[in-house]
């Protein structure tokens, strides 16, 4: 029902100290598996020898604004960044009532509420300022929720969208602000045809954390992240891939949670072990007995 409008990423403070989020970059990574035919045997992953393990490559980069401690995340709490800070459940219910259509409560239970977001990724006016077309169908603005700072959107991206066949995401604090100097032309081939993707490169050394999701178990070869960030990868179960209602959520570290007396999530730098696929998604919730 919501199509690509209900994307979100939720940051969780697993440490014992408050963390200032100001200036933190959130990036959606790209690899050749994100389009075309990743399982085609004629596919070549990387043909440019200058590509190495020092960088990851993003087609969307946003930044939490500020340079001090305006946005502080306490231990055991989360910070929700939504594409659109909207209660999609309420909107759908109201629409069905207005059209005098039957309401399927079971179906509605899978439609999520993102109005509780701490920040959203509105990019229409930013696109227009660069003489690019924004996407006011998928990209909506809730004036009551602050916006992230838009840093980079690859030419084929006009709103904040994770890849439905597998999103790989990092959070980073580079030593210097990312700029046009960090834009890189990534080269690869498919069926003998040379192709290019203009991306923003981010030093692996500046990445604080990352998760690697691919289309299915066979697509693990298309991991975006080096093992120094993530030893494994995740995927939607049963190889169904595509645009589904699943999201990926960290599992509870029961031993550390018991010892700390508060919620602690698994973080072994291995997405295979640390995450589970859930339907429906649970933004700002889902862990019984814990308030995020």
PDB file of C-alpha atoms in Angstrom:
ATOM      1  CA  UNK A   1       0.000   0.000   0.000  1.00  0.00           C
ATOM      2  CA  UNK A   2       2.734   2.458   0.951  1.00  0.00           C
ATOM      3  CA  UNK A   3       5.091   1.198  -1.795  1.00  0.00           C
ATOM      4  CA  UNK A   4       8.478   2.898  -1.204  1.00  0.00           C
ATOM      5  CA  UNK A   5       7.242   5.513   1.261  1.00  0.00           C
ATOM      6  CA  UNK A   6       7.859   3.761   4.591  1.00  0.00           C
ATOM      7  CA  UNK A   7      11.615   3.182   4.568  1.00  0.00           C
ATOM      8  CA  UNK A   8      13.386   3.847   7.866  1.00  0.00           C
ATOM      9  CA  UNK A   9      16.642   3.271   9.716  1.00  0.00           C
ATOM     10  CA  UNK A  10      16.843   3.118  13.505  1.00  0.00           C
ATOM     11  CA  UNK A  11      20.037   3.853  15.422  1.00  0.00           C
ATOM     12  CA  UNK A  12      20.471   2.239  18.846  1.00  0.00           C
ATOM     13  CA  UNK A  13      22.968   3.208  21.545  1.00  0.00           C
ATOM     14  CA  UNK A  14      24.417  -0.098  22.724  1.00  0.00           C
ATOM     15  CA  UNK A  15      27.105   1.572  24.837  1.00  0.00           C
ATOM     16  CA  UNK A  16      27.055   2.685  28.465  1.00  0.00           C
ATOM     17  CA  UNK A  17      27.532   6.384  27.633  1.00  0.00           C
ATOM     18  CA  UNK A  18      25.362   9.052  25.951  1.00  0.00           C
ATOM     19  CA  UNK A  19      26.339   9.607  22.314  1.00  0.00           C
ATOM     20  CA  UNK A  20      26.007  12.889  20.413  1.00  0.00           C
ATOM     21  CA  UNK A  21      24.636  12.152  16.961  1.00  0.00           C
ATOM     22  CA  UNK A  22      25.354  15.599  15.512  1.00  0.00           C
ATOM     23  CA  UNK A  23      27.343  15.301  12.291  1.00  0.00           C
ATOM     24  CA  UNK A  24      26.822  11.561  11.930  1.00  0.00           C
ATOM     25  CA  UNK A  25      26.596  10.354   8.312  1.00  0.00           C
ATOM     26  CA  UNK A  26      24.146   7.657   7.212  1.00  0.00           C
ATOM     27  CA  UNK A  27      24.893   6.106   3.840  1.00  0.00           C
ATOM     28  CA  UNK A  28      23.148   3.587   1.592  1.00  0.00           C
ATOM     29  CA  UNK A  29      25.779   1.520  -0.198  1.00  0.00           C
ATOM     30  CA  UNK A  30      25.724   0.325  -3.776  1.00  0.00           C
ATOM     31  CA  UNK A  31      27.141  -2.695  -5.563  1.00  0.00           C
ATOM     32  CA  UNK A  32      26.409  -4.186  -9.005  1.00  0.00           C
ATOM     33  CA  UNK A  33      23.996  -6.584  -7.301  1.00  0.00           C
ATOM     34  CA  UNK A  34      21.613  -3.698  -6.625  1.00  0.00           C
ATOM     35  CA  UNK A  35      20.357  -3.660 -10.219  1.00  0.00           C
ATOM     36  CA  UNK A  36      20.545  -5.549 -13.503  1.00  0.00           C
ATOM     37  CA  UNK A  37      20.929  -9.328 -13.044  1.00  0.00           C
ATOM     38  CA  UNK A  38      23.308 -10.075 -10.159  1.00  0.00           C
ATOM     39  CA  UNK A  39      23.232 -13.844 -10.609  1.00  0.00           C
ATOM     40  CA  UNK A  40      24.074 -13.725 -14.306  1.00  0.00           C
ATOM     41  CA  UNK A  41      27.308 -15.730 -14.822  1.00  0.00           C
ATOM     42  CA  UNK A  42      28.537 -13.061 -17.242  1.00  0.00           C
ATOM     43  CA  UNK A  43      28.505 -10.479 -14.479  1.00  0.00           C
ATOM     44  CA  UNK A  44      31.853  -9.071 -13.368  1.00  0.00           C
ATOM     45  CA  UNK A  45      31.813  -7.638  -9.863  1.00  0.00           C
ATOM     46  CA  UNK A  46      34.609  -5.073 -10.187  1.00  0.00           C
ATOM     47  CA  UNK A  47      36.819  -4.249 -13.145  1.00  0.00           C
ATOM     48  CA  UNK A  48      38.515  -1.104 -11.838  1.00  0.00           C
ATOM     49  CA  UNK A  49      41.747  -2.195 -10.077  1.00  0.00           C
ATOM     50  CA  UNK A  50      41.848   1.012  -8.019  1.00  0.00           C
ATOM     51  CA  UNK A  51      38.903  -0.199  -5.960  1.00  0.00           C
ATOM     52  CA  UNK A  52      40.096  -1.681  -2.704  1.00  0.00           C
ATOM     53  CA  UNK A  53      39.084  -2.395   0.879  1.00  0.00           C
ATOM     54  CA  UNK A  54      39.833   1.156   2.023  1.00  0.00           C
ATOM     55  CA  UNK A  55      36.475   2.557   0.909  1.00  0.00           C
ATOM     56  CA  UNK A  56      32.798   1.775   0.731  1.00  0.00           C
ATOM     57  CA  UNK A  57      30.674   3.361  -2.012  1.00  0.00           C
ATOM     58  CA  UNK A  58      27.299   5.031  -1.479  1.00  0.00           C
ATOM     59  CA  UNK A  59      24.535   6.194  -3.787  1.00  0.00           C
ATOM     60  CA  UNK A  60      22.770   8.124  -0.997  1.00  0.00           C
ATOM     61  CA  UNK A  61      24.441   9.978   1.865  1.00  0.00           C
ATOM     62  CA  UNK A  62      22.658  12.064   4.502  1.00  0.00           C
ATOM     63  CA  UNK A  63      23.882  13.682   7.696  1.00  0.00           C
ATOM     64  CA  UNK A  64      22.339  14.415  11.059  1.00  0.00           C
ATOM     65  CA  UNK A  65      22.720  18.201  11.352  1.00  0.00           C
ATOM     66  CA  UNK A  66      24.578  20.039  14.075  1.00  0.00           C
ATOM     67  CA  UNK A  67      28.123  20.168  15.339  1.00  0.00           C
ATOM     68  CA  UNK A  68      27.662  19.908  19.096  1.00  0.00           C
ATOM     69  CA  UNK A  69      25.249  17.909  21.212  1.00  0.00           C
ATOM     70  CA  UNK A  70      21.820  18.904  19.941  1.00  0.00           C
ATOM     71  CA  UNK A  71      20.888  15.281  19.324  1.00  0.00           C
ATOM     72  CA  UNK A  72      22.058  13.071  22.179  1.00  0.00           C
ATOM     73  CA  UNK A  73      21.193   9.390  22.302  1.00  0.00           C
ATOM     74  CA  UNK A  74      21.111   7.844  25.765  1.00  0.00           C
ATOM     75  CA  UNK A  75      22.217   4.241  26.447  1.00  0.00           C
ATOM     76  CA  UNK A  76      19.529   1.716  25.594  1.00  0.00           C
ATOM     77  CA  UNK A  77      17.553   4.206  23.489  1.00  0.00           C
ATOM     78  CA  UNK A  78      17.038   4.560  19.736  1.00  0.00           C
ATOM     79  CA  UNK A  79      16.910   7.351  17.172  1.00  0.00           C
ATOM     80  CA  UNK A  80      14.482   6.805  14.303  1.00  0.00           C
ATOM     81  CA  UNK A  81      15.183   8.323  10.874  1.00  0.00           C
ATOM     82  CA  UNK A  82      12.204   7.849   8.554  1.00  0.00           C
ATOM     83  CA  UNK A  83      11.875   8.530   4.888  1.00  0.00           C
ATOM     84  CA  UNK A  84       8.442   9.959   5.669  1.00  0.00           C
ATOM     85  CA  UNK A  85       7.403  10.666   9.270  1.00  0.00           C
ATOM     86  CA  UNK A  86       3.816   9.565   8.726  1.00  0.00           C
ATOM     87  CA  UNK A  87       1.429   7.207  10.496  1.00  0.00           C
ATOM     88  CA  UNK A  88       0.694   5.048   7.465  1.00  0.00           C
ATOM     89  CA  UNK A  89      -1.651   2.836   9.470  1.00  0.00           C
ATOM     90  CA  UNK A  90      -3.866   5.784  10.382  1.00  0.00           C
ATOM     91  CA  UNK A  91      -3.738   7.207   6.854  1.00  0.00           C
ATOM     92  CA  UNK A  92      -4.833   3.917   5.320  1.00  0.00           C
ATOM     93  CA  UNK A  93      -7.584   3.417   7.883  1.00  0.00           C
ATOM     94  CA  UNK A  94      -8.929   6.917   7.229  1.00  0.00           C
ATOM     95  CA  UNK A  95      -8.817   6.369   3.468  1.00  0.00           C
ATOM     96  CA  UNK A  96     -10.741   3.109   3.720  1.00  0.00           C
ATOM     97  CA  UNK A  97     -13.343   4.730   5.954  1.00  0.00           C
ATOM     98  CA  UNK A  98     -13.719   7.690   3.570  1.00  0.00           C
ATOM     99  CA  UNK A  99     -14.289   5.305   0.657  1.00  0.00           C
ATOM    100  CA  UNK A 100     -16.630   3.200   2.802  1.00  0.00           C
ATOM    101  CA  UNK A 101     -14.504   0.136   2.147  1.00  0.00           C
ATOM    102  CA  UNK A 102     -14.132  -2.807   4.572  1.00  0.00           C
ATOM    103  CA  UNK A 103     -11.241  -2.617   7.009  1.00  0.00           C
ATOM    104  CA  UNK A 104      -9.067  -5.703   7.281  1.00  0.00           C
ATOM    105  CA  UNK A 105      -7.564  -5.431  10.768  1.00  0.00           C
ATOM    106  CA  UNK A 106      -5.081  -8.240  10.116  1.00  0.00           C
ATOM    107  CA  UNK A 107      -3.767  -6.470   7.028  1.00  0.00           C
ATOM    108  CA  UNK A 108      -3.653  -3.144   8.847  1.00  0.00           C
ATOM    109  CA  UNK A 109      -1.499  -4.689  11.565  1.00  0.00           C
ATOM    110  CA  UNK A 110       1.323  -4.839   9.019  1.00  0.00           C
ATOM    111  CA  UNK A 111       1.136  -1.116   8.175  1.00  0.00           C
ATOM    112  CA  UNK A 112       3.538   0.888  10.329  1.00  0.00           C
ATOM    113  CA  UNK A 113       3.498   4.202  12.171  1.00  0.00           C
ATOM    114  CA  UNK A 114       6.519   6.398  11.406  1.00  0.00           C
ATOM    115  CA  UNK A 115       5.041   9.600  12.848  1.00  0.00           C
ATOM    116  CA  UNK A 116       7.158   8.926  15.972  1.00  0.00           C
ATOM    117  CA  UNK A 117      10.364   9.461  13.957  1.00  0.00           C
ATOM    118  CA  UNK A 118      13.044  11.712  15.416  1.00  0.00           C
ATOM    119  CA  UNK A 119      14.043  12.922  11.950  1.00  0.00           C
ATOM    120  CA  UNK A 120      13.049  12.424   8.317  1.00  0.00           C
ATOM    121  CA  UNK A 121      14.806  12.453   4.941  1.00  0.00           C
ATOM    122  CA  UNK A 122      12.911  15.066   2.930  1.00  0.00           C
ATOM    123  CA  UNK A 123      14.893  15.941  -0.221  1.00  0.00           C
ATOM    124  CA  UNK A 124      12.489  17.636  -2.680  1.00  0.00           C
ATOM    125  CA  UNK A 125      13.603  21.242  -2.050  1.00  0.00           C
ATOM    126  CA  UNK A 126      17.251  20.161  -1.906  1.00  0.00           C
ATOM    127  CA  UNK A 127      16.852  18.530  -5.336  1.00  0.00           C
ATOM    128  CA  UNK A 128      15.182  21.625  -6.763  1.00  0.00           C
ATOM    129  CA  UNK A 129      18.009  23.835  -5.497  1.00  0.00           C
ATOM    130  CA  UNK A 130      20.349  21.755  -7.668  1.00  0.00           C
ATOM    131  CA  UNK A 131      18.070  21.961 -10.707  1.00  0.00           C
ATOM    132  CA  UNK A 132      17.033  18.354 -10.214  1.00  0.00           C
ATOM    133  CA  UNK A 133      13.516  16.994 -10.075  1.00  0.00           C
ATOM    134  CA  UNK A 134      12.406  15.981  -6.612  1.00  0.00           C
ATOM    135  CA  UNK A 135       9.874  13.219  -6.088  1.00  0.00           C
ATOM    136  CA  UNK A 136       6.873  14.643  -4.250  1.00  0.00           C
ATOM    137  CA  UNK A 137       4.939  11.386  -4.696  1.00  0.00           C
ATOM    138  CA  UNK A 138       7.295   9.251  -2.618  1.00  0.00           C
ATOM    139  CA  UNK A 139       9.017  12.062  -0.689  1.00  0.00           C
ATOM    140  CA  UNK A 140       6.650  13.845   1.712  1.00  0.00           C
ATOM    141  CA  UNK A 141       7.375  16.493   4.331  1.00  0.00           C
ATOM    142  CA  UNK A 142       6.120  16.460   7.902  1.00  0.00           C
ATOM    143  CA  UNK A 143       6.853  20.023   9.079  1.00  0.00           C
ATOM    144  CA  UNK A 144       6.704  18.875  12.712  1.00  0.00           C
ATOM    145  CA  UNK A 145       9.735  16.585  12.286  1.00  0.00           C
ATOM    146  CA  UNK A 146      13.241  17.954  11.557  1.00  0.00           C
ATOM    147  CA  UNK A 147      15.004  16.926   8.363  1.00  0.00           C
ATOM    148  CA  UNK A 148      18.386  15.313   7.907  1.00  0.00           C
ATOM    149  CA  UNK A 149      20.955  17.222   5.877  1.00  0.00           C
ATOM    150  CA  UNK A 150      21.128  15.864   2.334  1.00  0.00           C
ATOM    151  CA  UNK A 151      24.725  15.314   1.207  1.00  0.00           C
ATOM    152  CA  UNK A 152      24.627  13.144  -1.937  1.00  0.00           C
ATOM    153  CA  UNK A 153      22.054  11.450  -4.157  1.00  0.00           C
ATOM    154  CA  UNK A 154      23.265   9.534  -7.201  1.00  0.00           C
ATOM    155  CA  UNK A 155      21.683  10.674 -10.478  1.00  0.00           C
ATOM    156  CA  UNK A 156      19.057   7.908 -10.537  1.00  0.00           C
ATOM    157  CA  UNK A 157      18.000   8.562  -6.937  1.00  0.00           C
ATOM    158  CA  UNK A 158      15.455  11.274  -6.222  1.00  0.00           C
ATOM    159  CA  UNK A 159      14.346  10.250  -2.723  1.00  0.00           C
ATOM    160  CA  UNK A 160      15.798   8.289   0.194  1.00  0.00           C
ATOM    161  CA  UNK A 161      15.259   4.690  -0.847  1.00  0.00           C
ATOM    162  CA  UNK A 162      16.912   1.495   0.285  1.00  0.00           C
ATOM    163  CA  UNK A 163      17.248  -1.164  -2.364  1.00  0.00           C
ATOM    164  CA  UNK A 164      14.352  -3.641  -2.049  1.00  0.00           C
ATOM    165  CA  UNK A 165      16.670  -6.511  -3.018  1.00  0.00           C
ATOM    166  CA  UNK A 166      19.013  -5.840  -0.115  1.00  0.00           C
ATOM    167  CA  UNK A 167      20.060  -2.683   1.713  1.00  0.00           C
ATOM    168  CA  UNK A 168      23.614  -2.235   2.967  1.00  0.00           C
ATOM    169  CA  UNK A 169      23.964   0.726   5.305  1.00  0.00           C
ATOM    170  CA  UNK A 170      26.777   2.368   7.285  1.00  0.00           C
ATOM    171  CA  UNK A 171      27.064   5.143   9.837  1.00  0.00           C
ATOM    172  CA  UNK A 172      30.314   7.100   9.688  1.00  0.00           C
ATOM    173  CA  UNK A 173      32.270  10.029  11.137  1.00  0.00           C
ATOM    174  CA  UNK A 174      34.879  11.080   8.561  1.00  0.00           C
ATOM    175  CA  UNK A 175      37.685  13.324   9.739  1.00  0.00           C
ATOM    176  CA  UNK A 176      36.577  15.965   7.240  1.00  0.00           C
ATOM    177  CA  UNK A 177      33.134  16.736   5.829  1.00  0.00           C
ATOM    178  CA  UNK A 178      32.216  14.688   2.774  1.00  0.00           C
ATOM    179  CA  UNK A 179      32.102  16.795  -0.384  1.00  0.00           C
ATOM    180  CA  UNK A 180      32.277  16.644  -4.162  1.00  0.00           C
ATOM    181  CA  UNK A 181      35.933  15.676  -3.734  1.00  0.00           C
ATOM    182  CA  UNK A 182      34.701  12.307  -2.482  1.00  0.00           C
ATOM    183  CA  UNK A 183      32.649  11.515  -5.592  1.00  0.00           C
ATOM    184  CA  UNK A 184      34.042   8.547  -7.501  1.00  0.00           C
ATOM    185  CA  UNK A 185      33.188   6.851 -10.804  1.00  0.00           C
ATOM    186  CA  UNK A 186      32.809   3.128 -10.114  1.00  0.00           C
ATOM    187  CA  UNK A 187      33.311   0.940 -13.195  1.00  0.00           C
ATOM    188  CA  UNK A 188      32.028  -2.560 -13.873  1.00  0.00           C
ATOM    189  CA  UNK A 189      30.886  -4.728 -16.770  1.00  0.00           C
ATOM    190  CA  UNK A 190      27.742  -6.700 -17.498  1.00  0.00           C
ATOM    191  CA  UNK A 191      27.523  -9.054 -20.484  1.00  0.00           C
ATOM    192  CA  UNK A 192      30.619  -7.442 -21.916  1.00  0.00           C
ATOM    193  CA  UNK A 193      29.193  -3.921 -21.680  1.00  0.00           C
ATOM    194  CA  UNK A 194      31.164  -1.325 -19.757  1.00  0.00           C
ATOM    195  CA  UNK A 195      29.047   0.476 -17.167  1.00  0.00           C
ATOM    196  CA  UNK A 196      29.657   3.219 -14.646  1.00  0.00           C
ATOM    197  CA  UNK A 197      28.074   4.443 -11.453  1.00  0.00           C
ATOM    198  CA  UNK A 198      28.943   7.804  -9.908  1.00  0.00           C
ATOM    199  CA  UNK A 199      29.089   7.269  -6.145  1.00  0.00           C
ATOM    200  CA  UNK A 200      30.418   8.879  -2.986  1.00  0.00           C
ATOM    201  CA  UNK A 201      33.313   7.047  -1.401  1.00  0.00           C
ATOM    202  CA  UNK A 202      33.658   6.789   2.375  1.00  0.00           C
ATOM    203  CA  UNK A 203      36.782   5.647   4.174  1.00  0.00           C
ATOM    204  CA  UNK A 204      36.302   2.297   5.875  1.00  0.00           C
ATOM    205  CA  UNK A 205      38.362   3.653   8.785  1.00  0.00           C
ATOM    206  CA  UNK A 206      35.670   6.305   9.410  1.00  0.00           C
ATOM    207  CA  UNK A 207      32.800   3.796   9.537  1.00  0.00           C
ATOM    208  CA  UNK A 208      31.458   3.291  13.070  1.00  0.00           C
ATOM    209  CA  UNK A 209      29.115   0.450  12.188  1.00  0.00           C
ATOM    210  CA  UNK A 210      27.434  -1.159   9.224  1.00  0.00           C
ATOM    211  CA  UNK A 211      25.022  -3.866   8.181  1.00  0.00           C
ATOM    212  CA  UNK A 212      25.048  -5.857   4.970  1.00  0.00           C
ATOM    213  CA  UNK A 213      21.816  -7.196   3.459  1.00  0.00           C
ATOM    214  CA  UNK A 214      21.584  -8.934   0.102  1.00  0.00           C
ATOM    215  CA  UNK A 215      18.809 -10.446  -2.020  1.00  0.00           C
ATOM    216  CA  UNK A 216      19.132 -14.061  -0.856  1.00  0.00           C
ATOM    217  CA  UNK A 217      21.630 -16.584   0.455  1.00  0.00           C
ATOM    218  CA  UNK A 218      23.189 -17.038  -3.001  1.00  0.00           C
ATOM    219  CA  UNK A 219      23.909 -13.297  -3.216  1.00  0.00           C
ATOM    220  CA  UNK A 220      26.377 -13.274  -0.343  1.00  0.00           C
ATOM    221  CA  UNK A 221      29.148 -12.891  -2.920  1.00  0.00           C
ATOM    222  CA  UNK A 222      27.796  -9.375  -3.544  1.00  0.00           C
ATOM    223  CA  UNK A 223      28.471  -8.120  -0.033  1.00  0.00           C
ATOM    224  CA  UNK A 224      29.182  -4.374   0.063  1.00  0.00           C
ATOM    225  CA  UNK A 225      31.090  -4.352   3.350  1.00  0.00           C
ATOM    226  CA  UNK A 226      34.594  -5.664   4.069  1.00  0.00           C
ATOM    227  CA  UNK A 227      34.978  -8.155   6.900  1.00  0.00           C
ATOM    228  CA  UNK A 228      36.524  -5.484   9.107  1.00  0.00           C
ATOM    229  CA  UNK A 229      33.027  -3.959   9.374  1.00  0.00           C
ATOM    230  CA  UNK A 230      30.762  -6.969   8.912  1.00  0.00           C
ATOM    231  CA  UNK A 231      31.798 -10.608   8.747  1.00  0.00           C
ATOM    232  CA  UNK A 232      28.427 -11.813   7.489  1.00  0.00           C
ATOM    233  CA  UNK A 233      25.285 -10.748   5.675  1.00  0.00           C
ATOM    234  CA  UNK A 234      21.519 -10.950   6.061  1.00  0.00           C
ATOM    235  CA  UNK A 235      18.597 -11.523   3.733  1.00  0.00           C
ATOM    236  CA  UNK A 236      14.833 -11.887   3.795  1.00  0.00           C
ATOM    237  CA  UNK A 237      13.938 -15.549   4.505  1.00  0.00           C
ATOM    238  CA  UNK A 238      12.831 -18.045   1.872  1.00  0.00           C
ATOM    239  CA  UNK A 239      14.715 -16.148  -0.851  1.00  0.00           C
ATOM    240  CA  UNK A 240      11.628 -14.068  -1.586  1.00  0.00           C
ATOM    241  CA  UNK A 241      13.625 -10.844  -1.898  1.00  0.00           C
ATOM    242  CA  UNK A 242      11.977  -7.877  -3.571  1.00  0.00           C
ATOM    243  CA  UNK A 243       9.644  -5.344  -1.986  1.00  0.00           C
ATOM    244  CA  UNK A 244       8.213  -7.097   1.047  1.00  0.00           C
ATOM    245  CA  UNK A 245       6.893  -6.009   4.404  1.00  0.00           C
ATOM    246  CA  UNK A 246       9.884  -7.426   6.261  1.00  0.00           C
ATOM    247  CA  UNK A 247      12.502  -5.377   8.028  1.00  0.00           C
ATOM    248  CA  UNK A 248      15.757  -6.452   9.640  1.00  0.00           C
ATOM    249  CA  UNK A 249      16.167  -5.938  13.391  1.00  0.00           C
ATOM    250  CA  UNK A 250      18.976  -6.698  15.830  1.00  0.00           C
ATOM    251  CA  UNK A 251      18.345  -9.533  18.250  1.00  0.00           C
ATOM    252  CA  UNK A 252      18.655  -9.113  22.018  1.00  0.00           C
ATOM    253  CA  UNK A 253      21.938 -10.054  23.696  1.00  0.00           C
ATOM    254  CA  UNK A 254      20.246 -11.812  26.608  1.00  0.00           C
ATOM    255  CA  UNK A 255      23.359 -12.275  28.728  1.00  0.00           C
ATOM    256  CA  UNK A 256      24.484  -8.638  28.496  1.00  0.00           C
ATOM    257  CA  UNK A 257      20.910  -7.377  28.910  1.00  0.00           C
ATOM    258  CA  UNK A 258      20.561  -9.347  32.127  1.00  0.00           C
ATOM    259  CA  UNK A 259      23.894  -8.067  33.450  1.00  0.00           C
ATOM    260  CA  UNK A 260      23.229  -4.428  32.497  1.00  0.00           C
ATOM    261  CA  UNK A 261      19.628  -4.291  33.675  1.00  0.00           C
ATOM    262  CA  UNK A 262      18.654  -2.600  30.424  1.00  0.00           C
ATOM    263  CA  UNK A 263      18.264  -3.566  26.792  1.00  0.00           C
ATOM    264  CA  UNK A 264      21.518  -4.539  25.069  1.00  0.00           C
ATOM    265  CA  UNK A 265      21.441  -5.756  21.480  1.00  0.00           C
ATOM    266  CA  UNK A 266      23.719  -8.267  19.785  1.00  0.00           C
ATOM    267  CA  UNK A 267      26.691  -6.619  18.081  1.00  0.00           C
ATOM    268  CA  UNK A 268      29.313  -9.147  17.005  1.00  0.00           C
ATOM    269  CA  UNK A 269      30.004  -7.342  13.708  1.00  0.00           C
ATOM    270  CA  UNK A 270      28.325 -10.232  11.942  1.00  0.00           C
ATOM    271  CA  UNK A 271      24.949  -9.407  10.411  1.00  0.00           C
ATOM    272  CA  UNK A 272      24.214 -13.117   9.941  1.00  0.00           C
ATOM    273  CA  UNK A 273      24.138 -13.596  13.706  1.00  0.00           C
ATOM    274  CA  UNK A 274      23.066 -10.150  14.892  1.00  0.00           C
ATOM    275  CA  UNK A 275      19.876  -9.609  12.876  1.00  0.00           C
ATOM    276  CA  UNK A 276      16.515 -11.245  12.339  1.00  0.00           C
ATOM    277  CA  UNK A 277      13.880 -10.613   9.655  1.00  0.00           C
ATOM    278  CA  UNK A 278      10.534  -9.528  11.103  1.00  0.00           C
ATOM    279  CA  UNK A 279       7.055  -8.804   9.746  1.00  0.00           C
ATOM    280  CA  UNK A 280       5.671  -6.318  10.559  1.00  0.00           C
ATOM    281  CA  UNK A 281       8.545  -3.899  11.201  1.00  0.00           C
ATOM    282  CA  UNK A 282       8.703  -2.426  14.706  1.00  0.00           C
ATOM    283  CA  UNK A 283      10.012   1.163  14.607  1.00  0.00           C
ATOM    284  CA  UNK A 284      10.536   2.488  18.157  1.00  0.00           C
ATOM    285  CA  UNK A 285       9.305  -0.751  19.666  1.00  0.00           C
ATOM    286  CA  UNK A 286       9.104  -4.509  19.386  1.00  0.00           C
ATOM    287  CA  UNK A 287      11.345  -5.459  22.291  1.00  0.00           C
ATOM    288  CA  UNK A 288       8.905  -6.569  24.971  1.00  0.00           C
ATOM    289  CA  UNK A 289       9.383  -4.717  28.252  1.00  0.00           C
ATOM    290  CA  UNK A 290      11.760  -2.086  26.857  1.00  0.00           C
ATOM    291  CA  UNK A 291      10.970   1.492  25.862  1.00  0.00           C
ATOM    292  CA  UNK A 292      13.019   2.851  22.979  1.00  0.00           C
TER     293      UNK A 292
END
